[in-house]
Amino acid sequence: MNHRCIKKSFALVLFFSIIFSTTAIADGGMWLPMLLKDQKYQKMKENGLKLSAEDIYSINQSSLKDAIVQFGGGCTGELISNEGLLITNHHCGYGQIQKHSTIEHDYLTNGFWAMNRTEELPNPGLTVSFLVQMSDVSPHLLKGVSSEMSENERLSLIEQNKVILKKAVNDTCKYELEFEPFYQGNQYFMFVYEVFKDIRLVGAPPSSIGKFGGDTDNWMWPRHTGDFSLFRIYADKNNKPVDYAVDNVPYVPKKSLKIDIRGVKENDFTMVYGYPGHTEEYLFSDAVRFIVEKRDPTRIKLRDTKLAIMREQMLKSDKVRIQLSSKYAGVANGWKKWMGEIRGLERMNAVAVKTNFESDFEKWLAQDENRQKEYADLFPKFKTTYQNASEHALAREYIFESVFGVEAITFAAKVYKTAQNKDLTPEKLNQMLSSMSQGFFKDFDATTDQMVMEALFKIYYQDMIEVYQPDFFRTVEKKYSANFEKYAHDVFAKSIITNEERFNMWLKKADLKKLEADPIVQIYLSAISFYTTELAPVLYLHDNELSVLNRKYMKAQLEFAGDSVLFPDANFTLRVAFGKVGGYEPKDGVVYKHQTTLEGILEKEFIGAYDYEVDPKLKKLQSDKDFGIYGQDQTMPVCFSASNHTTGGNSGSPVMNAEGHLIGVNFDRNWEGTMSDVMYDPTQCRNIVLDIRYALFIIDKFAGAGYLLNEMDIVKN
Ligand code: ARG
Ligand code: ASP
């Protein structure tokens, strides 16, 4: 019924699907499900797909899209039963698993399995979103927009158009609407979501399985991680989204995926359906140069230091290990990816590939006077824009990674913004601040954070000249003779932000003046004032100019590409990628196979590293070869690799076979392929998938939670 409500209002909306038919630069791609039919469906069929385009995406009947959710804002998940059971990655549920963990109930270490529905754990704040439908709304949002407008005028007109459209569409429906630019703002789509809020944790393997290989193996193949966790969506009696309540009932989805345990072979068709976050495939060469030479190295350097400190502290105490584990994983993840990205881009000679492309593009411009007129100024303008602001852009990296890399400062920012809110009654303010502080202090280790501040501030101070430093550095110079150790010590000893008792004392009155005088808040205010007065004005113009240039360049690249279709950069909207099961050759003389097995876990254990601990029970299952119906040829498959183009946000995405059955859960990419966010190399880029048979084996044989399999539809032969 709600469907109809949307469709009716949509009679107004003209469907304007630009079918960009052009020549692909390389393989890869993340395609809009709604446009599959016109763009890639044929190619998918040729590669083995057995479904119709309507089976994949339809607004008239249930289709695969109805089994897929955006999980928690940054991952993907899929429904695997008609009773709201969903699977995603362990690392996607990690924050929740960690929040439920204490020294007494250490679910991170030991895993968690609800043995019946009443044991499932609620997760306030966690949501999952189903896409109801998407549509091209370019004519509506770009109505009245002209190329003479400034970027600000353009954006504010688009905002006004959104309001009008929202009113027309969302009259009585309880959906969330989102509008997203595609092809750098040449096209706009509207997304209608149904958002569920009562999501309970059902099961998670111990970290020795769910995070096996830890940061040592992260972003690497061959891989042996059982990276999955299970949640259940709850709804009200009418199967609609509702806040948590004990008597909510399991959600009945329009579609859930069949699970196929017949196994995968090399070259099998695969498809990944999920929410990739962010790619930058159409950049100008100078932007790629900035990433390789400045942006990534800076981030890596700062995080190297931060991680070394965290690691040392986590090894000293179990309490700190639990407090910092989720944060550590997050910091380490970007750090390692950027290292792979630099290597991959260098190996591909990405800057040269771009400049060659640009010279071909210029030749193409020269063939036509109108083109020449329209686009000739693009490259010179790109060049000056990047030249003028690269130091500012770098300073922005230092602010985010080092100043806001200190947890106390990020928390101070939240407290300060909340305390400033004049709309809140004193009671409400008190309640909000005290709940924020409980969440914060549970996982805050002041000693580690103080060491992080000392080390990161020192690097910022040494690396950037004075004009790119916030004022508080002058205090460190004058009062502390640039002794960062002493500075950090004093700041942490005095601040109300760094100590729960002092914070609670302050909270009794929540005096804003006192908060403003706090040394950590002072650092925050100094950084923000520097950012807004010194960096932002330059970066604002720079970013605006780049938006204009990138939009124009994208349009030109689409024209230049002729008959092949270019996919729009990922932007956290639902996409389909397709590829084949397969290994690769990372270097001369080395061939990686596409599948790993449980034996490999024991091989890794033999190496003896901390990341390779193996649960005795898992070992026993391996030595007894007790694989149930999940093994194959006396081995237990664990992960496989395939050539689907994926990125951050695709974690937890279903990996499906030609029939649309679930064969695995996507969770990573390989080290040699992490540059695929900027440039895709079909010979090197692989997505890493948890073999669904391993997940079922762990649930059933390892955890003894086999009762969960009763609600799944398992394809055995
Ligand atoms: N590389 C995976 C992705 O980007 C995350 C794996 C999380 N595990 C970890 N050891 N940090 O999300
Ligand atoms: N691990 C990533 C994720 O969490 C996936 C990737 O970047 O390939 O989304």
XYZ file of C-alpha atoms and ligand atoms in Angstrom:
738
model
C 0.000 0.000 0.000
C 2.743 2.326 0.862
C 4.301 1.407 -2.412
C 1.269 2.661 -4.194
C 1.325 5.866 -2.237
C 4.753 6.574 -3.542
C 4.034 5.486 -7.038
C 0.989 7.697 -7.257
C 2.829 10.820 -6.320
C 5.346 9.656 -8.759
C 3.072 9.972 -11.701
C 4.397 13.512 -11.546
C 7.940 12.463 -11.775
C 9.229 12.081 -15.271
C 11.528 9.169 -15.595
C 14.594 10.556 -17.181
C 17.218 7.914 -17.399
C 20.313 9.075 -19.054
C 21.808 6.008 -20.565
C 25.393 6.917 -20.888
C 26.638 4.684 -23.588
C 30.346 4.867 -23.818
C 33.525 2.755 -23.921
C 34.709 1.377 -20.602
C 38.150 2.513 -19.512
C 38.656 -0.794 -17.737
C 36.532 -3.567 -16.334
C 34.989 -3.236 -12.924
C 32.086 -1.041 -12.030
C 29.281 -0.671 -9.525
C 25.996 -0.384 -11.350
C 22.681 1.113 -10.416
C 20.202 -1.769 -10.088
C 17.419 0.250 -11.627
C 19.429 0.838 -14.796
C 20.912 -2.655 -15.086
C 18.529 -3.605 -17.837
C 19.808 -0.890 -20.125
C 23.397 -1.002 -19.091
C 25.015 -4.215 -17.930
C 22.353 -6.889 -17.832
C 23.317 -8.317 -21.213
C 26.948 -8.578 -20.189
C 25.912 -10.282 -16.960
C 23.871 -12.811 -18.901
C 26.825 -13.493 -21.171
C 28.839 -14.157 -18.049
C 26.387 -16.729 -16.763
C 23.646 -14.888 -14.857
C 20.400 -16.880 -14.876
C 18.055 -14.264 -13.417
C 15.964 -11.639 -15.117
C 16.670 -7.961 -14.476
C 13.328 -7.829 -12.641
C 14.476 -10.611 -10.301
C 17.302 -8.333 -9.247
C 15.463 -5.053 -8.962
C 11.773 -4.438 -9.244
C 9.277 -2.113 -7.677
C 6.308 -4.206 -8.785
C 7.204 -7.549 -7.287
C 9.552 -8.742 -4.607
C 13.104 -8.897 -5.904
C 16.578 -9.504 -4.524
C 16.870 -5.887 -3.483
C 14.219 -6.533 -0.807
C 16.586 -8.910 0.970
C 19.375 -6.355 1.252
C 19.862 -3.660 3.861
C 22.203 -0.867 4.561
C 23.455 -1.920 7.968
C 24.273 0.683 10.591
C 25.040 3.391 8.073
C 28.378 1.976 6.911
C 27.937 -1.665 5.959
C 25.585 -3.981 4.127
C 23.582 -6.925 5.421
C 21.181 -9.468 3.902
C 18.119 -11.323 5.108
C 18.583 -15.073 5.373
C 15.261 -16.084 6.844
C 11.632 -15.114 6.798
C 11.924 -14.241 10.449
C 14.108 -11.195 10.115
C 17.446 -12.956 10.540
C 20.266 -11.121 8.840
C 23.923 -11.784 8.268
C 26.637 -9.170 8.011
C 30.327 -9.095 8.872
C 31.805 -9.582 12.315
C 33.650 -6.310 11.773
C 30.344 -4.580 10.951
C 28.761 -5.792 14.187
C 31.999 -5.291 16.060
C 30.974 -2.012 17.684
C 27.818 -3.667 19.054
C 29.614 -6.812 20.176
C 32.201 -4.632 21.879
C 29.557 -2.502 23.608
C 27.942 -5.595 25.116
C 31.335 -6.855 26.277
C 32.768 -6.517 29.755
C 35.551 -8.377 31.494
C 32.900 -10.792 32.894
C 31.075 -11.200 29.565
C 33.830 -10.879 27.055
C 31.887 -11.551 23.857
C 34.781 -10.208 21.819
C 36.986 -13.023 23.028
C 34.425 -15.760 23.547
C 31.740 -15.002 21.032
C 28.044 -14.646 21.727
C 25.179 -16.930 20.757
C 21.582 -16.355 21.713
C 20.146 -19.810 22.296
C 16.601 -18.535 21.952
C 14.891 -15.285 20.967
C 14.723 -13.899 24.491
C 18.500 -13.962 24.683
C 18.956 -11.717 21.658
C 20.524 -8.389 22.646
C 19.055 -4.996 21.674
C 21.308 -2.301 20.235
C 20.034 1.227 20.779
C 20.940 3.498 17.902
C 21.534 0.702 15.388
C 19.335 0.882 12.292
C 18.966 -1.024 9.034
C 17.432 0.463 5.891
C 15.626 -1.264 3.054
C 15.468 0.460 -0.296
C 11.833 0.712 -1.360
C 12.595 2.320 -4.671
C 14.886 4.672 -6.486
C 14.212 7.051 -9.324
C 15.961 9.591 -11.460
C 14.847 13.021 -10.310
C 17.318 15.091 -12.311
C 14.666 17.138 -14.150
C 13.106 18.091 -10.823
C 16.210 18.910 -8.881
C 18.032 20.622 -11.719
C 15.021 22.697 -12.719
C 16.119 26.308 -13.220
C 19.791 25.458 -12.799
C 22.064 27.102 -15.345
C 25.766 27.060 -16.053
C 26.007 30.786 -15.305
C 25.071 30.237 -11.671
C 27.642 30.236 -8.926
C 28.085 26.915 -7.152
C 26.270 28.302 -4.115
C 23.312 29.505 -6.112
C 23.171 26.145 -7.812
C 23.236 24.216 -4.562
C 20.637 26.374 -2.884
C 18.282 26.066 -5.842
C 18.726 22.295 -5.752
C 17.910 22.371 -2.023
C 14.706 24.308 -2.710
C 13.764 21.884 -5.459
C 14.310 19.018 -3.046
C 11.876 20.511 -0.571
C 9.213 20.842 -3.257
C 9.754 17.308 -4.476
C 9.804 15.900 -0.963
C 6.422 17.427 -0.284
C 4.982 16.034 -3.500
C 6.264 12.560 -2.846
C 6.228 11.902 0.843
C 2.783 13.180 1.746
C 1.512 10.421 3.979
C 4.206 7.828 3.719
C 6.434 6.835 6.547
C 9.580 6.547 4.520
C 12.887 8.323 4.547
C 13.859 10.067 1.376
C 17.379 10.719 0.295
C 18.640 12.564 -2.734
C 22.072 11.811 -4.094
C 24.125 13.388 -6.848
C 25.556 11.046 -9.486
C 28.264 11.639 -12.054
C 29.534 14.543 -9.919
C 26.151 16.247 -9.905
C 25.225 15.805 -13.571
C 22.364 13.591 -12.471
C 20.308 13.167 -9.264
C 18.486 10.155 -7.896
C 15.962 9.899 -5.142
C 16.040 6.932 -2.759
C 13.121 5.871 -0.637
C 14.052 3.858 2.445
C 12.189 2.011 5.131
C 14.296 2.216 8.275
C 14.071 -0.341 11.094
C 15.239 0.517 14.589
C 14.900 -2.581 16.716
C 17.854 -4.702 15.656
C 19.094 -7.413 18.006
C 22.354 -9.271 18.168
C 21.814 -12.985 17.612
C 25.264 -14.409 17.263
C 28.913 -13.670 16.775
C 31.863 -16.036 16.710
C 34.815 -15.381 19.003
C 37.333 -12.904 17.615
C 39.758 -15.780 17.074
C 37.361 -16.795 14.277
C 35.502 -13.576 13.351
C 38.691 -11.550 13.302
C 41.138 -14.369 12.639
C 44.300 -12.905 11.196
C 43.426 -9.492 12.698
C 45.412 -6.619 11.339
C 48.164 -8.893 10.112
C 45.874 -10.390 7.481
C 43.542 -7.421 7.017
C 43.431 -6.350 3.334
C 45.281 -9.519 2.369
C 44.778 -12.690 0.449
C 44.981 -15.644 1.184
C 42.563 -15.089 4.009
C 40.939 -17.258 6.695
C 38.613 -14.938 8.581
C 35.146 -16.095 9.685
C 34.015 -12.493 9.354
C 30.288 -12.729 10.094
C 27.744 -11.896 12.762
C 23.995 -12.417 12.947
C 21.283 -9.935 13.859
C 17.512 -9.976 13.809
C 15.194 -7.190 12.713
C 12.128 -6.646 14.884
C 8.960 -4.833 13.868
C 5.577 -3.970 15.325
C 2.535 -6.251 14.942
C 1.922 -4.807 11.481
C 5.452 -5.634 10.352
C 6.392 -1.942 10.381
C 9.460 -0.217 11.848
C 9.179 0.732 15.489
C 11.441 1.619 18.422
C 12.684 -1.201 20.603
C 10.066 -2.870 22.789
C 10.251 -6.309 24.414
C 7.141 -7.524 22.665
C 8.107 -6.483 19.141
C 8.045 -9.373 16.707
C 10.530 -10.637 14.106
C 10.193 -8.781 10.822
C 8.881 -10.750 7.852
C 10.822 -9.519 4.812
C 9.442 -9.393 1.281
C 12.383 -11.503 0.265
C 15.109 -13.525 1.916
C 18.041 -15.200 0.234
C 18.401 -18.904 -0.337
C 21.712 -20.203 0.913
C 23.634 -22.337 -1.525
C 26.111 -24.823 -0.091
C 26.990 -26.568 -3.330
C 30.300 -24.681 -3.395
C 32.141 -22.462 -5.835
C 34.565 -23.190 -8.657
C 36.953 -20.996 -10.540
C 35.203 -18.789 -13.134
C 31.753 -19.176 -11.595
C 29.605 -16.091 -12.086
C 29.277 -13.940 -8.956
C 27.408 -10.799 -8.146
C 27.783 -8.465 -5.159
C 24.712 -6.466 -4.228
C 25.272 -3.801 -1.599
C 26.138 -0.291 -0.506
C 29.626 0.749 -1.683
C 30.639 4.002 -0.010
C 33.051 6.104 -1.957
C 35.195 5.843 -5.067
C 37.045 8.460 -7.110
C 37.532 6.884 -10.497
C 37.398 9.981 -12.684
C 39.945 12.277 -11.047
C 42.316 14.635 -12.777
C 45.967 13.505 -12.624
C 47.017 16.131 -10.067
C 44.429 14.788 -7.638
C 45.896 11.296 -7.936
C 49.356 12.762 -7.414
C 48.153 14.500 -4.237
C 46.750 11.219 -2.921
C 49.923 9.254 -3.611
C 52.460 11.848 -2.585
C 50.784 13.806 0.193
C 47.425 12.689 1.496
C 47.997 8.988 2.047
C 51.588 9.312 3.361
C 50.494 11.923 5.923
C 47.616 9.837 7.170
C 49.826 6.746 7.367
C 52.565 8.537 9.282
C 50.194 9.922 11.920
C 48.382 6.638 12.317
C 51.649 4.659 12.528
C 52.443 6.601 15.653
C 48.974 6.409 17.117
C 48.694 2.669 16.564
C 52.069 1.928 18.143
C 50.930 3.712 21.300
C 47.553 2.005 21.390
C 49.096 -1.398 20.797
C 51.532 -1.022 23.644
C 48.818 0.079 26.031
C 46.401 -2.654 24.989
C 48.996 -5.317 25.650
C 49.428 -4.051 29.187
C 45.873 -4.575 30.386
C 42.756 -6.499 29.448
C 40.581 -3.582 30.413
C 42.354 -1.280 28.001
C 42.381 -3.982 25.323
C 38.593 -4.225 25.464
C 38.185 -0.452 25.655
C 40.324 0.266 22.643
C 39.889 -2.791 20.425
C 37.125 -1.436 18.217
C 38.808 1.947 17.864
C 42.130 0.323 17.138
C 40.606 -1.782 14.371
C 39.096 1.333 12.793
C 42.339 3.312 12.876
C 44.385 0.362 11.604
C 41.990 -0.364 8.788
C 42.451 2.965 6.987
C 46.155 2.984 7.762
C 46.766 -0.342 6.069
C 44.487 0.356 3.150
C 46.272 3.589 2.278
C 49.591 1.776 2.267
C 48.194 -0.718 -0.232
C 46.622 2.082 -2.218
C 49.918 3.929 -2.672
C 51.663 0.746 -3.756
C 48.896 -0.162 -6.168
C 48.733 3.292 -7.714
C 52.499 3.385 -8.087
C 52.570 -0.065 -9.588
C 49.930 0.926 -12.125
C 51.709 4.201 -12.830
C 48.362 5.749 -12.134
C 49.502 9.348 -12.565
C 50.973 8.521 -15.961
C 47.851 6.570 -16.936
C 45.833 9.676 -16.120
C 48.124 12.079 -17.986
C 48.076 9.791 -21.040
C 44.324 9.713 -20.853
C 44.331 13.498 -20.578
C 46.444 13.901 -23.670
C 44.095 11.613 -25.648
C 41.240 13.650 -24.295
C 42.887 16.857 -25.504
C 43.308 15.379 -28.963
C 39.633 14.552 -28.958
C 38.811 18.124 -27.944
C 40.909 19.452 -30.776
C 38.751 17.552 -33.269
C 35.719 19.705 -32.651
C 35.453 23.424 -32.249
C 32.468 23.357 -29.923
C 34.085 20.843 -27.634
C 37.208 22.894 -27.645
C 35.190 25.927 -26.626
C 33.355 24.132 -23.885
C 36.180 22.193 -22.286
C 39.523 23.733 -23.233
C 39.870 25.619 -19.949
C 39.368 22.495 -17.814
C 42.927 21.281 -17.366
C 44.606 24.660 -16.806
C 41.961 25.421 -14.197
C 42.405 22.054 -12.502
C 46.132 22.705 -12.338
C 45.878 26.105 -10.678
C 43.176 24.956 -8.284
C 45.290 22.059 -7.060
C 48.407 24.218 -6.866
C 46.749 26.972 -4.880
C 45.312 24.879 -2.136
C 47.444 21.806 -1.702
C 49.092 22.986 1.534
C 45.724 23.972 2.925
C 44.334 20.594 1.997
C 47.274 18.978 3.732
C 46.727 21.069 6.864
C 43.158 19.804 6.876
C 44.555 16.267 7.044
C 46.691 17.220 10.047
C 43.735 18.793 11.821
C 41.540 15.750 11.314
C 44.110 13.059 11.917
C 46.097 14.611 14.727
C 43.917 17.125 16.582
C 40.708 15.148 16.154
C 42.712 11.949 16.457
C 42.757 12.706 20.188
C 39.586 11.229 21.631
C 39.225 13.764 24.417
C 39.126 16.590 21.875
C 36.437 14.904 19.805
C 34.421 14.316 22.961
C 34.980 17.942 24.056
C 33.583 19.077 20.727
C 30.391 17.079 21.283
C 29.990 18.229 24.869
C 30.572 21.844 23.954
C 28.091 21.801 21.077
C 25.458 20.170 23.260
C 26.064 22.540 26.183
C 25.684 25.511 23.853
C 22.282 24.416 22.644
C 19.886 26.987 24.074
C 16.801 25.005 23.102
C 17.484 22.381 25.725
C 15.985 22.595 29.196
C 18.562 22.156 32.008
C 17.097 18.700 32.765
C 17.270 17.575 29.168
C 20.804 18.934 28.825
C 21.874 17.121 31.937
C 20.334 13.917 30.753
C 21.978 14.140 27.325
C 25.387 14.990 28.689
C 25.314 12.273 31.269
C 24.349 9.627 28.746
C 27.083 10.877 26.387
C 29.620 10.718 29.171
C 28.661 7.192 30.184
C 29.217 5.986 26.636
C 32.468 7.882 26.362
C 34.105 7.000 29.667
C 33.299 3.299 29.403
C 35.837 3.008 26.609
C 38.185 5.870 27.363
C 41.716 5.312 28.566
C 43.150 8.697 29.507
C 46.761 7.516 29.700
C 46.716 6.261 26.119
C 44.938 9.355 24.868
C 47.436 11.645 26.580
C 50.324 9.794 24.936
C 48.551 10.049 21.591
C 48.103 13.793 22.021
C 51.741 14.296 22.887
C 52.998 12.294 19.917
C 50.586 13.538 17.250
C 50.859 17.188 18.207
C 54.623 16.911 18.045
C 54.460 15.579 14.489
C 52.012 18.273 13.387
C 54.269 20.926 14.938
C 57.349 19.588 13.178
C 55.775 18.983 9.788
C 53.783 22.138 9.074
C 55.043 25.702 9.160
C 53.479 28.157 11.589
C 50.843 29.584 9.260
C 49.282 26.135 9.036
C 49.126 25.620 12.783
C 46.321 26.546 15.172
C 47.148 29.037 17.915
C 47.418 26.576 20.739
C 50.822 25.613 19.360
C 51.976 29.101 20.364
C 51.021 28.307 23.952
C 53.048 25.104 23.778
C 55.979 27.114 22.489
C 55.774 29.979 24.950
C 54.670 28.316 28.130
C 56.233 24.902 27.619
C 59.217 25.605 25.362
C 57.633 23.135 22.925
C 57.793 20.334 25.467
C 54.769 18.352 24.332
C 55.077 15.762 27.036
C 54.703 18.333 29.756
C 51.971 20.136 27.875
C 49.878 17.000 27.372
C 50.450 16.015 30.975
C 49.182 19.360 32.307
C 46.222 19.498 29.984
C 45.098 15.992 30.919
C 45.672 16.588 34.612
C 43.452 19.666 34.650
C 40.706 18.991 32.158
C 37.198 17.992 33.172
C 36.923 16.155 29.869
C 39.600 13.614 30.690
C 38.251 12.391 34.000
C 34.831 10.999 34.780
C 34.666 12.320 38.342
C 35.639 15.835 37.343
C 33.199 15.654 34.479
C 30.343 14.595 36.753
C 31.193 17.350 39.225
C 31.044 19.879 36.422
C 27.808 18.368 35.185
C 26.029 19.321 38.401
C 25.930 22.901 37.152
C 26.979 22.415 33.540
C 28.473 25.902 33.604
C 29.297 26.915 30.035
C 31.919 29.505 31.090
C 33.795 26.900 33.030
C 33.629 24.522 30.097
C 34.996 27.184 27.768
C 37.962 27.693 30.069
C 38.799 23.993 30.085
C 42.188 23.278 28.468
C 40.886 20.531 26.164
C 37.939 22.652 25.083
C 40.431 25.451 24.513
C 42.398 23.256 22.140
C 39.201 22.376 20.333
C 38.189 26.036 20.051
C 41.625 27.025 18.850
C 41.610 24.300 16.185
C 38.119 25.221 15.054
C 38.846 28.903 14.910
C 42.003 28.244 12.903
C 40.047 25.976 10.623
C 37.234 28.419 10.031
C 39.301 31.558 9.647
C 42.449 30.286 7.947
C 41.698 27.032 6.163
C 38.007 27.005 5.409
C 37.804 30.176 3.302
C 40.521 28.881 0.995
C 39.280 25.296 1.039
C 35.724 26.397 0.493
C 36.621 28.194 -2.722
C 38.890 25.326 -3.667
C 36.227 22.684 -3.053
C 33.591 24.737 -4.866
C 35.853 25.268 -7.818
C 36.646 21.570 -7.877
C 32.973 20.630 -7.824
C 32.375 22.787 -10.870
C 35.410 21.417 -12.673
C 34.757 17.809 -11.760
C 31.161 18.034 -12.923
C 32.203 19.468 -16.231
C 35.051 16.997 -16.608
C 32.723 14.084 -15.822
C 30.284 15.238 -18.458
C 33.129 15.478 -20.932
C 34.466 12.038 -20.003
C 31.024 10.565 -20.591
C 30.944 12.131 -24.038
C 34.491 11.054 -24.743
C 33.761 7.469 -23.729
C 31.422 7.141 -26.701
C 29.523 3.861 -26.714
C 30.549 2.288 -23.476
C 28.852 2.923 -20.183
C 30.748 4.558 -17.330
C 29.475 3.692 -13.888
C 28.873 6.533 -11.441
C 31.300 6.748 -8.511
C 30.103 4.944 -5.399
C 28.145 7.125 -2.975
C 26.620 4.767 -0.402
C 23.730 3.866 -2.690
C 22.683 0.377 -3.683
C 24.808 -1.086 -6.477
C 25.410 -4.323 -8.298
C 28.903 -5.474 -9.198
C 29.587 -8.682 -11.051
C 32.630 -10.807 -11.691
C 33.988 -14.319 -11.462
C 35.409 -16.525 -8.785
C 39.155 -16.509 -9.285
C 42.633 -16.068 -7.887
C 45.376 -13.889 -9.344
C 49.117 -13.508 -9.857
C 50.415 -10.916 -7.417
C 53.980 -11.064 -8.685
C 56.270 -12.926 -10.969
C 56.269 -16.630 -10.213
C 53.430 -16.513 -7.684
C 49.881 -17.689 -8.290
C 47.147 -17.337 -5.685
C 44.287 -19.820 -5.733
C 40.713 -18.676 -5.265
C 39.828 -20.763 -2.187
C 41.204 -21.196 1.322
C 40.385 -23.933 3.827
C 40.476 -24.666 7.527
C 43.853 -26.348 7.124
C 45.278 -22.935 6.343
C 44.125 -21.704 9.742
C 46.293 -24.314 11.416
C 49.212 -23.481 9.147
C 48.917 -19.900 10.248
C 48.662 -20.877 13.900
C 51.984 -22.618 13.522
C 53.566 -19.228 12.762
C 52.689 -18.391 16.350
C 51.558 -14.758 15.992
C 49.032 -13.146 18.322
C 46.580 -12.697 15.446
C 46.662 -16.419 14.691
C 45.341 -18.015 17.844
C 43.032 -20.954 17.194
C 40.245 -22.166 19.446
C 40.890 -25.763 20.584
C 37.361 -26.712 19.592
C 37.950 -25.549 16.033
C 41.181 -27.533 15.939
C 39.374 -30.637 17.065
C 36.735 -30.240 14.359
C 39.547 -29.990 11.823
C 41.485 -32.987 13.126
C 38.291 -35.071 13.257
C 37.317 -33.691 9.857
C 33.946 -33.172 11.427
C 32.595 -30.769 8.814
C 29.001 -31.979 8.679
C 27.329 -31.247 5.364
C 29.456 -28.142 4.847
C 32.819 -29.648 3.904
C 34.044 -30.556 0.481
C 36.557 -33.267 -0.429
C 37.600 -33.779 3.185
C 38.340 -30.068 3.647
C 36.392 -27.185 5.120
C 36.269 -24.180 2.764
C 36.737 -20.844 4.562
C 37.065 -17.923 2.104
C 37.206 -17.348 -1.634
C 38.245 -14.491 -3.888
C 36.494 -13.069 -6.930
C 36.753 -10.162 -9.331
C 33.805 -8.008 -8.250
C 34.560 -4.311 -7.957
C 33.826 -3.405 -4.342
C 34.765 -0.803 -1.775
C 34.238 0.206 1.856
C 30.542 -0.157 2.641
C 30.339 -3.365 0.624
C 31.314 -5.224 3.757
C 28.586 -7.641 4.640
C 27.218 -7.590 1.086
C 25.750 -10.794 -0.244
C 27.874 -12.538 -2.823
C 25.456 -14.441 -5.029
C 25.749 -17.048 -7.743
C 24.085 -17.067 -11.158
C 20.782 -18.063 -9.581
C 20.834 -15.310 -6.984
C 21.580 -17.694 -4.102
C 23.860 -16.606 -1.289
C 27.285 -18.232 -1.644
C 29.261 -15.892 0.563
C 29.508 -12.660 2.478
C 31.824 -9.975 1.152
C 34.268 -8.551 3.678
C 37.442 -7.212 2.165
C 39.741 -6.642 -0.769
C 43.270 -7.798 -1.478
C 46.359 -5.709 -0.764
C 47.350 -5.539 -4.436
C 43.894 -4.225 -5.311
C 43.065 -1.558 -2.724
C 43.768 1.188 -5.267
C 40.520 0.193 -6.963
C 38.832 3.188 -5.310
C 40.874 5.359 -7.648
C 41.827 3.008 -10.456
C 40.684 -0.558 -11.077
C 43.047 -3.210 -12.396
C 41.156 -6.304 -13.556
C 44.248 -8.475 -13.248
C 44.911 -7.554 -9.611
C 41.706 -6.388 -7.939
C 39.858 -9.055 -5.986
C 37.099 -8.944 -3.423
C 37.440 -11.305 -0.471
C 34.461 -13.386 0.518
C 33.565 -15.505 3.502
C 32.374 -18.835 2.071
C 28.838 -19.246 3.381
C 29.568 -22.903 4.164
C 32.111 -21.819 6.764
C 29.573 -19.513 8.424
C 27.017 -22.341 8.658
C 29.672 -24.761 9.916
C 30.648 -22.309 12.681
C 27.021 -21.700 13.687
C 26.134 -25.362 13.668
C 29.237 -27.387 14.487
C 31.309 -24.911 16.465
C 28.739 -22.852 18.356
C 25.998 -25.441 18.682
C 23.460 -22.869 17.549
C 22.229 -25.100 14.739
C 18.637 -24.277 15.677
C 19.158 -21.089 13.643
C 19.545 -23.139 10.484
C 15.954 -24.303 10.756
C 14.726 -20.918 9.647
C 17.058 -20.785 6.607
C 16.324 -22.040 3.101
C 19.387 -24.102 2.254
C 20.065 -25.341 -1.278
C 21.996 -28.590 -1.035
C 21.770 -30.150 -4.466
N 39.408 -4.289 5.641
C 38.050 -4.473 6.045
C 37.161 -3.282 5.514
O 37.685 -2.254 5.199
C 37.859 -4.418 7.498
C 38.353 -5.500 8.314
C 38.238 -5.173 9.760
N 39.247 -5.888 10.444
C 40.376 -5.333 10.960
N 41.337 -6.149 11.332
N 40.557 -4.041 11.135
O 36.254 -2.944 6.243
N 36.233 -4.072 4.322
C 35.462 -3.109 3.551
C 34.138 -2.726 4.243
O 34.047 -2.704 5.441
C 35.238 -3.581 2.180
C 36.316 -3.089 1.261
O 36.803 -1.963 1.437
O 36.607 -3.816 0.323
O 33.230 -2.251 3.635
